């Protein structure tokens, strides 16, 4: 699989990584053995980048990765985690003392002395412009607790602010065929600054898999059930903030663009990976088959007609009606 340098980390990571939110919680029940199988299948398919967070299953996702790393010490993998959502979302909680506590917990979960990449996990907007926050992160790097730091954002202005700070190695942002705003300013700014871009929610929470219908039901503890209105966290994290039924109509259009022999999800992932400035796309996988299929998207080539079709769908369905702020 193609490897790309992850911004200022200097580390090579696979163009298709693995998001592991689903290995913790909020997507229904998780079988620990299945989680290990997904990690193994991804690594076997060439994935060298795992993304997690300390709140995914209250640490279960990190612990699953930590167990996998312990069982496979010879693998050259980069693990990114996130911190900040365990505390009340007040700017003053983003301080060195809390950072040390959160980082120490993640190091225990991941069974490592130093974390490859720690990302602020969509904190209050004012945190991104607070110089003391970056000073605290620089301190953790100097102490060896973390090797690099970045941010995960909800908004493009937050991404641009983080990119302007010299120590920011990477930015994680929602980017998919139904959410194109980052292409306008964020990706060009990241390339100019040498900052890596990690594209999350690439399948719009599964909408772009092409597997759902208006009759599909989701478990009570699945965020695609309880967070459609943004009641638990930012609505953009669930179906990219898209109305479910409108999204199904757009998916029907998207499926007409998919090359023969390719899967809908594969085409959606490959399209993101082809955008200038994207380092790694991090789809999740609930089972081995999904993990292998997602990884295979790295080898799919798409033409300009496909790209034009994606932009038409976005303009027709979403630009004004769904994402006027973005």
XYZ file of C-alpha atoms in Angstrom:
326
model
C 0.000 0.000 0.000
C 1.142 3.542 -0.720
C 2.794 5.247 2.232
C 2.723 9.013 2.785
C 4.592 11.189 5.261
C 2.295 12.273 8.073
C 3.097 15.960 8.198
C 5.683 17.093 10.703
C 5.859 13.681 12.364
C 8.107 12.546 9.521
C 6.555 9.091 9.821
C 5.351 7.086 6.834
C 1.745 5.924 7.187
C -0.580 4.053 4.854
C -2.846 6.145 2.652
C -5.747 4.080 4.028
C -5.587 3.740 7.780
C -8.027 2.319 10.313
C -10.323 4.357 12.506
C -11.108 2.447 15.686
C -14.031 4.284 17.260
C -16.145 1.226 16.493
C -13.765 -1.016 18.469
C -14.652 0.865 21.651
C -18.326 1.755 21.712
C -21.086 3.918 20.217
C -21.593 1.514 17.302
C -23.287 -1.271 19.241
C -21.659 -4.086 21.180
C -18.021 -4.954 20.510
C -16.578 -8.479 20.603
C -12.944 -8.279 21.832
C -11.905 -11.207 19.627
C -13.491 -9.539 16.625
C -11.631 -6.330 17.441
C -8.325 -8.200 17.367
C -9.282 -9.847 14.085
C -10.040 -6.461 12.506
C -6.691 -5.059 13.617
C -4.866 -8.115 12.287
C -6.675 -8.084 8.939
C -5.921 -4.398 8.496
C -2.224 -4.861 9.211
C -2.057 -7.855 6.873
C -3.610 -5.715 4.124
C -0.890 -3.074 4.467
C -2.480 -0.639 6.923
C 0.219 0.961 9.073
C -1.839 3.703 10.748
C -4.392 3.204 13.527
C -6.405 6.100 14.941
C -8.095 5.908 18.335
C -9.082 8.072 21.323
C -9.149 7.774 25.088
C -12.952 8.046 25.138
C -13.691 5.305 22.607
C -15.348 2.834 24.921
C -13.715 4.662 27.862
C -10.352 3.302 26.786
C -11.400 -0.063 25.348
C -10.306 0.892 21.840
C -6.853 1.940 23.072
C -6.584 -1.239 25.129
C -7.445 -3.395 22.115
C -4.695 -1.729 20.094
C -2.286 -2.019 23.011
C -2.923 -5.759 23.214
C -2.440 -6.111 19.465
C 0.862 -4.207 19.569
C 2.078 -6.363 22.437
C 1.288 -9.515 20.460
C 2.922 -8.160 17.284
C 6.069 -6.303 18.356
C 7.700 -6.569 14.930
C 5.059 -4.552 13.078
C 5.965 -0.996 12.045
C 2.750 0.777 13.020
C 1.902 4.363 13.897
C -0.861 4.899 16.451
C -2.597 8.223 16.905
C -4.823 8.793 19.890
C -6.834 11.776 21.109
C -7.405 13.443 24.446
C -9.639 16.025 26.047
C -13.164 14.659 25.904
C -12.948 12.942 29.271
C -13.284 16.310 31.006
C -16.003 18.930 31.020
C -15.576 20.940 27.851
C -14.249 24.155 29.324
C -11.133 25.849 27.875
C -9.413 26.014 31.267
C -9.401 22.209 31.471
C -6.905 22.057 28.616
C -3.798 22.499 30.750
C -0.501 20.715 31.363
C -1.615 18.914 34.523
C -4.626 17.376 32.794
C -2.608 16.627 29.672
C -0.118 14.652 31.766
C -2.936 12.688 33.414
C -4.659 11.906 30.113
C -1.434 11.010 28.326
C -0.325 8.716 31.147
C -3.635 6.858 30.954
C -3.331 6.438 27.188
C 0.260 5.231 27.533
C -0.930 2.546 29.947
C -3.781 1.548 27.656
C -1.516 1.378 24.605
C 1.314 -0.258 26.573
C 3.939 2.223 25.406
C 6.309 4.708 27.016
C 5.806 7.372 24.359
C 2.755 8.044 22.209
C 3.369 8.460 18.469
C 0.784 11.205 17.991
C -1.643 12.827 20.421
C -4.466 14.967 19.067
C -6.645 17.421 20.939
C -10.084 15.883 20.571
C -12.363 18.607 19.187
C -12.001 20.960 22.173
C -13.783 24.323 22.565
C -12.846 26.628 19.713
C -10.832 29.043 21.870
C -8.403 26.249 22.801
C -6.935 26.206 19.279
C -5.642 29.776 19.619
C -4.324 29.493 23.193
C -0.509 29.680 23.159
C -0.329 28.076 26.623
C -1.978 24.937 25.250
C 0.744 24.560 22.628
C 3.419 25.280 25.234
C 2.021 22.447 27.350
C 2.067 20.090 24.373
C 5.646 21.113 23.587
C 6.529 20.258 27.186
C 5.139 16.740 26.774
C 7.251 16.305 23.645
C 10.362 17.557 25.474
C 9.678 15.140 28.324
C 9.298 12.220 25.918
C 5.728 11.334 26.884
C 4.601 12.035 23.324
C 6.522 12.245 20.074
C 4.195 14.564 18.163
C 0.913 16.369 18.572
C -1.922 17.481 16.358
C -5.582 18.408 16.540
C -8.934 16.939 15.617
C -11.436 19.603 14.574
C -15.078 20.089 13.700
C -14.708 23.377 11.799
C -12.456 24.675 9.054
C -11.557 27.841 10.969
C -10.321 25.678 13.851
C -8.137 23.734 11.434
C -6.645 26.904 9.982
C -5.862 28.265 13.432
C -4.122 25.043 14.464
C -2.126 24.932 11.233
C -0.739 28.381 12.011
C 1.051 27.053 15.128
C 4.525 25.720 14.412
C 4.289 22.577 16.531
C 1.105 21.206 14.961
C 2.084 18.058 13.092
C -1.345 17.030 11.771
C -4.995 17.964 11.542
C -7.842 15.469 11.576
C -11.025 16.690 9.903
C -14.292 15.327 8.526
C -13.864 14.956 4.781
C -15.954 12.871 2.417
C -18.014 13.116 -0.754
C -20.826 14.742 1.243
C -18.526 17.203 3.057
C -16.186 19.098 0.723
C -15.524 22.392 2.487
C -12.023 21.395 3.727
C -10.886 21.234 0.099
C -11.241 24.996 -0.290
C -8.831 26.333 2.331
C -7.717 23.706 4.844
C -5.909 21.287 2.563
C -3.964 24.009 0.689
C -2.949 25.625 4.002
C -1.857 22.278 5.426
C 0.288 21.504 2.384
C 1.942 24.915 2.569
C 2.746 24.423 6.259
C 3.865 20.783 5.983
C 0.965 19.615 8.164
C -0.562 16.189 7.624
C -4.278 15.739 6.979
C -6.145 12.772 8.442
C -9.591 12.408 6.850
C -12.183 10.999 9.223
C -15.826 9.931 8.763
C -14.949 9.063 5.139
C -18.099 6.994 4.632
C -20.433 9.462 6.368
C -21.025 6.920 9.159
C -21.735 4.194 6.635
C -24.068 6.106 4.326
C -21.453 5.971 1.581
C -21.136 2.222 1.957
C -24.321 1.923 -0.077
C -25.644 -0.733 2.298
C -28.362 1.223 4.084
C -32.006 1.811 3.193
C -34.843 3.777 4.744
C -35.749 0.605 6.648
C -32.295 0.029 8.160
C -32.359 0.092 11.963
C -29.463 0.815 14.299
C -28.932 -0.426 17.845
C -30.071 1.747 20.722
C -26.445 2.309 21.752
C -25.315 3.156 18.187
C -24.658 6.871 17.657
C -26.371 6.610 14.265
C -29.526 6.137 16.299
C -29.077 8.472 19.276
C -27.052 11.343 17.778
C -28.797 12.164 14.516
C -29.781 15.546 15.900
C -26.476 16.194 17.634
C -27.911 15.468 21.089
C -24.783 13.663 22.372
C -21.957 15.329 20.396
C -21.390 17.319 17.218
C -23.912 16.251 14.601
C -21.214 16.239 11.931
C -19.804 13.059 13.449
C -23.037 11.202 12.583
C -23.823 10.860 8.875
C -21.689 14.020 8.401
C -24.643 16.029 9.655
C -26.675 14.952 6.631
C -30.378 14.142 6.944
C -30.557 10.373 6.650
C -33.243 10.148 3.972
C -31.686 12.935 1.914
C -28.362 11.121 2.245
C -29.895 7.949 0.824
C -31.025 9.892 -2.253
C -27.519 11.275 -2.703
C -26.005 7.805 -2.290
C -28.177 6.536 -5.130
C -26.593 9.209 -7.333
C -23.108 8.387 -6.018
C -23.508 4.702 -6.830
C -23.996 5.604 -10.499
C -20.430 6.980 -10.532
C -18.742 3.889 -9.064
C -16.533 2.025 -11.564
C -17.521 -1.509 -12.473
C -15.952 -4.035 -10.145
C -15.452 -1.556 -7.291
C -17.499 -1.230 -4.140
C -19.335 1.953 -3.216
C -17.321 2.329 -0.005
C -14.074 1.690 -1.859
C -14.842 4.437 -4.353
C -15.689 6.858 -1.539
C -12.387 6.123 0.220
C -10.334 6.261 -2.971
C -11.812 9.626 -3.916
C -10.692 11.156 -0.608
C -7.208 9.635 -0.885
C -6.841 11.226 -4.313
C -7.338 14.769 -2.999
C -4.174 16.868 -2.848
C -3.001 17.250 0.737
C -4.670 14.181 2.236
C -2.217 11.961 4.103
C -4.432 9.139 5.317
C -8.105 8.215 5.207
C -9.344 6.386 8.299
C -12.508 4.347 7.690
C -13.696 2.115 10.469
C -14.351 -1.599 10.135
C -16.644 -3.823 12.158
C -15.362 -7.101 10.706
C -12.485 -8.641 8.777
C -14.248 -8.369 5.417
C -14.777 -4.630 5.824
C -11.173 -4.139 6.916
C -9.832 -5.909 3.833
C -12.230 -4.146 1.485
C -11.360 -0.718 2.879
C -7.641 -1.364 2.535
C -8.113 -2.479 -1.066
C -9.508 0.958 -1.903
C -5.927 2.229 -1.900
C -5.418 0.576 -5.279
C -8.493 2.063 -6.974
C -8.037 4.821 -9.590
C -10.853 7.244 -10.413
C -11.242 9.541 -13.411
C -12.149 13.223 -13.676
C -15.736 12.363 -14.543
C -16.050 10.720 -11.125
C -14.636 13.827 -9.444
C -17.048 16.083 -11.310
C -19.925 13.835 -10.321
C -19.020 14.052 -6.634
C -19.005 17.845 -6.809
C -22.358 17.911 -8.593
C -23.924 15.722 -5.896
C -22.540 17.944 -3.155
C -23.735 21.144 -4.797
C -27.153 19.678 -5.621
C -27.927 18.081 -2.263
C -25.798 19.570 0.480
C -23.896 22.799 -0.068
C -26.716 25.201 0.806
C -29.300 22.971 2.417
C -27.092 21.060 4.839
C -23.729 22.786 5.281
C -24.204 26.546 4.879
C -21.757 27.177 7.752
C -18.992 25.116 6.164
